[in-house]
PDB file of C-alpha atoms in Angstrom:
ATOM      1  CA  ASP Y   1      61.367 -29.455  40.949  1.00 81.00           C
ATOM      2  CA  THR Y   2      61.578 -30.219  37.256  1.00 91.00           C
ATOM      3  CA  ALA Y   3      64.858 -30.430  35.361  1.00 91.00           C
ATOM      4  CA  GLY Y   4      64.071 -27.081  33.696  1.00 90.00           C
ATOM      5  CA  GLU Y   5      63.477 -25.399  37.082  1.00 93.00           C
ATOM      6  CA  ILE Y   6      66.721 -26.789  38.430  1.00 94.00           C
ATOM      7  CA  LYS Y   7      68.674 -25.583  35.370  1.00 95.00           C
ATOM      8  CA  GLN Y   8      67.075 -22.131  35.645  1.00 95.00           C
ATOM      9  CA  SER Y   9      68.067 -21.857  39.314  1.00 96.00           C
ATOM     10  CA  LEU Y  10      71.796 -22.396  38.663  1.00 96.00           C
ATOM     11  CA  ASN Y  11      73.919 -19.426  39.780  1.00 97.00           C
ATOM     12  CA  GLY Y  12      77.597 -18.969  40.554  1.00 97.00           C
ATOM     13  CA  SER Y  13      81.004 -18.306  39.075  1.00 97.00           C
ATOM     14  CA  GLY Y  14      84.377 -19.933  38.833  1.00 97.00           C
ATOM     15  CA  SER Y  15      87.269 -20.826  36.603  1.00 97.00           C
ATOM     16  CA  LEU Y  16      88.375 -24.109  35.112  1.00 95.00           C
ATOM     17  CA  ASN Y  17      92.171 -24.182  34.884  1.00 96.00           C
ATOM     18  CA  PHE Y  18      94.173 -26.980  33.297  1.00 95.00           C
ATOM     19  CA  PHE Y  19      97.945 -27.154  32.812  1.00 94.00           C
ATOM     20  CA  ASP Y  20     100.030 -29.507  30.696  1.00 92.00           C
ATOM     21  CA  GLY Y  21      97.095 -31.518  29.388  1.00 91.00           C
ATOM     22  CA  ALA Y  22      95.602 -32.735  26.140  1.00 87.00           C
ATOM     23  CA  LEU Y  23      92.358 -32.515  24.209  1.00 81.00           C
ATOM     24  CA  VAL Y  24      91.828 -36.066  22.973  1.00 84.00           C
ATOM     25  CA  GLY Y  25      90.138 -36.435  19.595  1.00 76.00           C
ATOM     26  CA  ILE Y  26      91.593 -33.323  17.927  1.00 69.00           C
ATOM     27  CA  ASP Y  27      95.123 -32.332  16.842  1.00 70.00           C
ATOM     28  CA  LEU Y  28      95.190 -28.535  16.698  1.00 60.00           C
ATOM     29  CA  ALA Y  29      98.962 -28.405  16.120  1.00 57.00           C
ATOM     30  CA  GLU Y  30      98.622 -30.503  12.953  1.00 63.00           C
ATOM     31  CA  MET Y  31      95.712 -28.351  11.831  1.00 56.00           C
ATOM     32  CA  GLY Y  32      97.846 -25.264  12.465  1.00 51.00           C
ATOM     33  CA  ARG Y  33     100.745 -26.658  10.439  1.00 55.00           C
ATOM     34  CA  SER Y  34      98.389 -27.551   7.569  1.00 55.00           C
ATOM     35  CA  LEU Y  35      96.760 -24.132   7.613  1.00 46.00           C
ATOM     36  CA  ALA Y  36     100.092 -22.302   7.811  1.00 47.00           C
ATOM     37  CA  ALA Y  37     101.246 -24.267   4.771  1.00 52.00           C
ATOM     38  CA  GLY Y  38      98.066 -23.278   2.916  1.00 50.00           C
ATOM     39  CA  ALA Y  39      96.752 -26.840   2.805  1.00 50.00           C
ATOM     40  CA  GLY Y  40      93.314 -27.813   4.007  1.00 49.00           C
ATOM     41  CA  TYR Y  41      92.792 -29.850   7.148  1.00 48.00           C
ATOM     42  CA  GLN Y  42      92.845 -33.581   6.588  1.00 54.00           C
ATOM     43  CA  LYS Y  43      91.234 -35.687   9.312  1.00 56.00           C
ATOM     44  CA  PRO Y  44      93.904 -38.041  10.700  1.00 58.00           C
ATOM     45  CA  THR Y  45      93.439 -41.789  10.566  1.00 61.00           C
ATOM     46  CA  GLU Y  46      94.843 -42.465  14.045  1.00 75.00           C
ATOM     47  CA  LYS Y  47      93.446 -41.052  17.281  1.00 79.00           C
ATOM     48  CA  PRO Y  48      94.582 -37.408  17.414  1.00 81.00           C
ATOM     49  CA  GLN Y  49      95.168 -35.226  20.443  1.00 82.00           C
ATOM     50  CA  THR Y  50      96.232 -31.655  21.148  1.00 77.00           C
ATOM     51  CA  ASP Y  51      98.749 -31.177  23.894  1.00 78.00           C
ATOM     52  CA  PHE Y  52      98.380 -27.812  25.555  1.00 86.00           C
ATOM     53  CA  ALA Y  53     100.408 -25.924  28.083  1.00 89.00           C
ATOM     54  CA  GLU Y  54      97.499 -23.995  29.554  1.00 93.00           C
ATOM     55  CA  LEU Y  55      93.687 -23.885  29.264  1.00 93.00           C
ATOM     56  CA  ARG Y  56      91.681 -21.372  31.323  1.00 95.00           C
ATOM     57  CA  VAL Y  57      87.902 -21.011  31.253  1.00 95.00           C
ATOM     58  CA  PRO Y  58      86.561 -18.328  33.620  1.00 97.00           C
ATOM     59  CA  PHE Y  59      82.763 -18.403  33.796  1.00 97.00           C
ATOM     60  CA  ALA Y  60      79.664 -17.034  35.471  1.00 97.00           C
ATOM     61  CA  VAL Y  61      76.241 -18.691  35.656  1.00 97.00           C
ATOM     62  CA  VAL Y  62      73.121 -16.567  36.205  1.00 97.00           C
ATOM     63  CA  ASN Y  63      69.704 -18.247  36.197  1.00 96.00           C
ATOM     64  CA  GLY Y  64      70.998 -21.112  34.075  1.00 96.00           C
ATOM     65  CA  LEU Y  65      72.846 -18.938  31.538  1.00 97.00           C
ATOM     66  CA  PHE Y  66      76.492 -20.061  31.454  1.00 97.00           C
ATOM     67  CA  GLU Y  67      78.704 -17.188  30.321  1.00 97.00           C
ATOM     68  CA  ILE Y  68      82.236 -17.917  29.135  1.00 96.00           C
ATOM     69  CA  LEU Y  69      84.025 -14.706  30.061  1.00 92.00           C
ATOM     70  CA  ASP Y  70      87.389 -15.006  28.253  1.00 93.00           C
ATOM     71  CA  ALA Y  71      88.606 -18.553  27.804  1.00 94.00           C
ATOM     72  CA  THR Y  72      92.190 -18.995  26.600  1.00 93.00           C
ATOM     73  CA  LEU Y  73      94.172 -21.947  25.323  1.00 89.00           C
ATOM     74  CA  PHE Y  74      97.951 -21.766  24.911  1.00 87.00           C
ATOM     75  CA  SER Y  75      99.613 -24.363  22.740  1.00 83.00           C
ATOM     76  CA  PRO Y  76     102.691 -24.308  20.538  1.00 75.00           C
ATOM     77  CA  LEU Y  77     101.806 -22.569  17.251  1.00 73.00           C
ATOM     78  CA  LEU Y  78      98.263 -21.845  18.410  1.00 78.00           C
ATOM     79  CA  ARG Y  79      96.361 -19.425  20.636  1.00 83.00           C
ATOM     80  CA  VAL Y  80      92.605 -19.682  21.119  1.00 85.00           C
ATOM     81  CA  ASN Y  81      90.244 -17.205  22.797  1.00 88.00           C
ATOM     82  CA  ALA Y  82      86.562 -17.894  23.332  1.00 90.00           C
ATOM     83  CA  ALA Y  83      83.692 -15.924  24.848  1.00 95.00           C
ATOM     84  CA  GLY Y  84      79.928 -16.242  24.763  1.00 97.00           C
ATOM     85  CA  THR Y  85      77.012 -18.020  26.343  1.00 97.00           C
ATOM     86  CA  ALA Y  86      75.494 -21.474  26.689  1.00 96.00           C
ATOM     87  CA  ASP Y  87      71.911 -21.452  27.939  1.00 97.00           C
ATOM     88  CA  PHE Y  88      71.293 -24.584  30.029  1.00 95.00           C
ATOM     89  CA  VAL Y  89      67.519 -24.041  29.972  1.00 95.00           C
ATOM     90  CA  THR Y  90      67.035 -23.693  26.199  1.00 96.00           C
ATOM     91  CA  GLU Y  91      70.277 -25.574  25.339  1.00 96.00           C
ATOM     92  CA  LYS Y  92      71.290 -22.818  22.893  1.00 97.00           C
ATOM     93  CA  LEU Y  93      74.807 -21.618  22.107  1.00 95.00           C
ATOM     94  CA  ASP Y  94      76.172 -18.207  21.182  1.00 96.00           C
ATOM     95  CA  VAL Y  95      79.965 -18.384  21.362  1.00 92.00           C
ATOM     96  CA  LYS Y  96      82.757 -16.716  19.413  1.00 89.00           C
ATOM     97  CA  VAL Y  97      85.956 -18.779  19.121  1.00 82.00           C
ATOM     98  CA  ARG Y  98      89.101 -16.995  17.919  1.00 82.00           C
ATOM     99  CA  PRO Y  99      91.788 -19.507  16.885  1.00 80.00           C
ATOM    100  CA  LYS Y 100      95.082 -17.869  15.934  1.00 78.00           C
ATOM    101  CA  ILE Y 101      98.050 -19.546  14.301  1.00 73.00           C
ATOM    102  CA  VAL Y 102     101.189 -17.963  15.774  1.00 71.00           C
ATOM    103  CA  GLY Y 103     104.886 -18.149  15.073  1.00 64.00           C
ATOM    104  CA  THR Y 104     106.083 -19.432  18.442  1.00 54.00           C
ATOM    105  CA  LEU Y 105     106.489 -22.797  20.097  1.00 51.00           C
ATOM    106  CA  LYS Y 106     106.078 -21.252  23.571  1.00 51.00           C
ATOM    107  CA  GLY Y 107     102.935 -22.261  25.430  1.00 46.00           C
ATOM    108  CA  GLN Y 108     102.433 -21.877  29.181  1.00 47.00           C
ATOM    109  CA  GLY Y 109     103.044 -18.364  30.493  1.00 50.00           C
ATOM    110  CA  ASP Y 110     103.170 -16.816  27.013  1.00 52.00           C
ATOM    111  CA  SER Y 111     101.103 -13.861  25.871  1.00 50.00           C
ATOM    112  CA  ILE Y 112      97.802 -14.322  24.053  1.00 49.00           C
ATOM    113  CA  GLU Y 113      98.680 -11.156  22.128  1.00 53.00           C
ATOM    114  CA  ARG Y 114     100.906 -12.840  19.546  1.00 47.00           C
ATOM    115  CA  SER Y 115     100.501 -11.759  15.936  1.00 50.00           C
ATOM    116  CA  GLY Y 116      99.169 -14.353  13.556  1.00 57.00           C
ATOM    117  CA  LEU Y 117      96.308 -15.328  11.298  1.00 62.00           C
ATOM    118  CA  ALA Y 118      93.001 -15.246  13.160  1.00 68.00           C
ATOM    119  CA  VAL Y 119      89.497 -15.750  11.790  1.00 65.00           C
ATOM    120  CA  PRO Y 120      86.808 -15.706  14.476  1.00 75.00           C
ATOM    121  CA  ILE Y 121      84.264 -18.508  14.299  1.00 76.00           C
ATOM    122  CA  ARG Y 122      80.694 -17.963  15.485  1.00 82.00           C
ATOM    123  CA  VAL Y 123      79.072 -20.993  17.121  1.00 83.00           C
ATOM    124  CA  GLU Y 124      75.289 -20.785  17.357  1.00 93.00           C
ATOM    125  CA  GLY Y 125      72.417 -23.240  17.450  1.00 94.00           C
ATOM    126  CA  THR Y 126      71.753 -25.918  20.014  1.00 94.00           C
ATOM    127  CA  PHE Y 127      73.975 -28.199  22.089  1.00 92.00           C
ATOM    128  CA  ALA Y 128      72.972 -31.175  19.910  1.00 91.00           C
ATOM    129  CA  GLU Y 129      73.260 -29.335  16.561  1.00 89.00           C
ATOM    130  CA  PRO Y 130      75.641 -26.381  16.724  1.00 83.00           C
ATOM    131  CA  GLU Y 131      76.056 -24.212  13.619  1.00 82.00           C
ATOM    132  CA  TYR Y 132      79.465 -22.797  12.680  1.00 73.00           C
ATOM    133  CA  SER Y 133      80.291 -19.772  10.546  1.00 74.00           C
ATOM    134  CA  ALA Y 134      83.226 -17.439  10.044  1.00 69.00           C
ATOM    135  CA  ASP Y 135      82.612 -14.104  11.772  1.00 71.00           C
ATOM    136  CA  PHE Y 136      84.274 -11.412   9.693  1.00 63.00           C
ATOM    137  CA  ARG Y 137      83.113  -8.480  11.848  1.00 65.00           C
ATOM    138  CA  ASP Y 138      86.288  -8.643  13.969  1.00 60.00           C
ATOM    139  CA  VAL Y 139      88.744  -9.580  11.221  1.00 55.00           C
ATOM    140  CA  ALA Y 140      89.107  -6.148   9.691  1.00 55.00           C
ATOM    141  CA  SER Y 141      92.708  -5.609  10.745  1.00 56.00           C
ATOM    142  CA  ARG Y 142      94.925  -3.963   8.148  1.00 55.00           C
ATOM    143  CA  GLU Y 143      97.245  -7.006   7.915  1.00 57.00           C
ATOM    144  CA  ALA Y 144      94.381  -9.458   7.453  1.00 61.00           C
ATOM    145  CA  LEU Y 145      92.739  -7.301   4.796  1.00 63.00           C
ATOM    146  CA  GLU Y 146      96.011  -6.858   2.903  1.00 65.00           C
ATOM    147  CA  GLU Y 147      96.617 -10.612   2.937  1.00 64.00           C
ATOM    148  CA  ALA Y 148      93.050 -11.315   1.797  1.00 65.00           C
ATOM    149  CA  LEU Y 149      93.375  -8.855  -1.103  1.00 66.00           C
ATOM    150  CA  LYS Y 150      96.688 -10.378  -2.229  1.00 72.00           C
ATOM    151  CA  ASP Y 151      95.404 -13.964  -2.216  1.00 70.00           C
ATOM    152  CA  PRO Y 152      91.590 -14.153  -1.983  1.00 72.00           C
ATOM    153  CA  GLU Y 153      91.379 -17.857  -2.872  1.00 74.00           C
ATOM    154  CA  GLY Y 154      94.073 -18.784  -0.343  1.00 69.00           C
ATOM    155  CA  THR Y 155      92.307 -16.728   2.321  1.00 67.00           C
ATOM    156  CA  LYS Y 156      89.004 -18.443   1.517  1.00 71.00           C
ATOM    157  CA  GLU Y 157      90.651 -21.864   1.986  1.00 70.00           C
ATOM    158  CA  LYS Y 158      92.191 -20.780   5.319  1.00 67.00           C
ATOM    159  CA  VAL Y 159      88.807 -19.503   6.549  1.00 67.00           C
ATOM    160  CA  LYS Y 160      87.146 -22.806   5.627  1.00 68.00           C
ATOM    161  CA  ALA Y 161      89.918 -24.762   7.346  1.00 65.00           C
ATOM    162  CA  LEU Y 162      89.600 -22.585  10.474  1.00 63.00           C
ATOM    163  CA  GLU Y 163      85.853 -23.235  10.545  1.00 65.00           C
ATOM    164  CA  GLU Y 164      86.594 -26.974  10.450  1.00 67.00           C
ATOM    165  CA  THR Y 165      89.145 -26.489  13.251  1.00 61.00           C
ATOM    166  CA  GLY Y 166      86.481 -24.780  15.387  1.00 62.00           C
ATOM    167  CA  LYS Y 167      83.979 -27.541  14.690  1.00 65.00           C
ATOM    168  CA  SER Y 168      86.480 -30.238  15.613  1.00 63.00           C
ATOM    169  CA  LEU Y 169      87.489 -28.404  18.788  1.00 58.00           C
ATOM    170  CA  LEU Y 170      83.890 -28.104  19.983  1.00 60.00           C
ATOM    171  CA  GLN Y 171      83.124 -31.710  19.040  1.00 62.00           C
ATOM    172  CA  GLY Y 172      86.163 -32.671  21.133  1.00 58.00           C
ATOM    173  CA  PHE Y 173      84.325 -31.119  24.104  1.00 56.00           C
ATOM    174  CA  GLY Y 174      81.144 -33.101  23.282  1.00 58.00           C
ATOM    175  CA  PHE Y 175      79.153 -30.419  21.444  1.00 60.00           C
ATOM    176  CA  GLY Y 176      77.485 -31.560  18.255  1.00 62.00           C
ATOM    177  CA  THR Y 177      77.861 -35.255  18.914  1.00 55.00           C
ATOM    178  CA  LYS Y 178      74.739 -37.370  18.815  1.00 49.00           C
ATOM    179  CA  LYS Y 179      74.165 -39.499  21.903  1.00 45.00           C
TER     180      LYS Y 179
END
């Protein structure tokens, strides 16, 4: 069997569940504080990490197509949802990441349904060269639109900073890094 045939034959399902851990290489809490203050994200000089209370990634794999069903990350001041696909055969991505800055320090056991600023990020392209863009199709909540109309430049800066947050998060998992 070739590597492509093996990848295409992958089938199954499961869930990756982590509690009280850290994503090394990215500090989402600092990014959240910077974004909440209206400042852009500044890459830290020392080795950053994001402590999280809970990270769950339920998945299904059918003929080499890895589907992220509804991944969630709970961290103080931040909630992240993600769903989409990663094709092991073609090494292409189609994932929507929804980072949300929230007004609570509670993590594990808290609700994902906290109110806060959320701008979905679309991740497309290949494993080696993912492409990131803000996905405004799901942002059309009344609160988000009112905020954007009141301060369009501030909203534009927050969207750009959230895109950078999404990029950094995915690079922390090894996507987009040259080997």
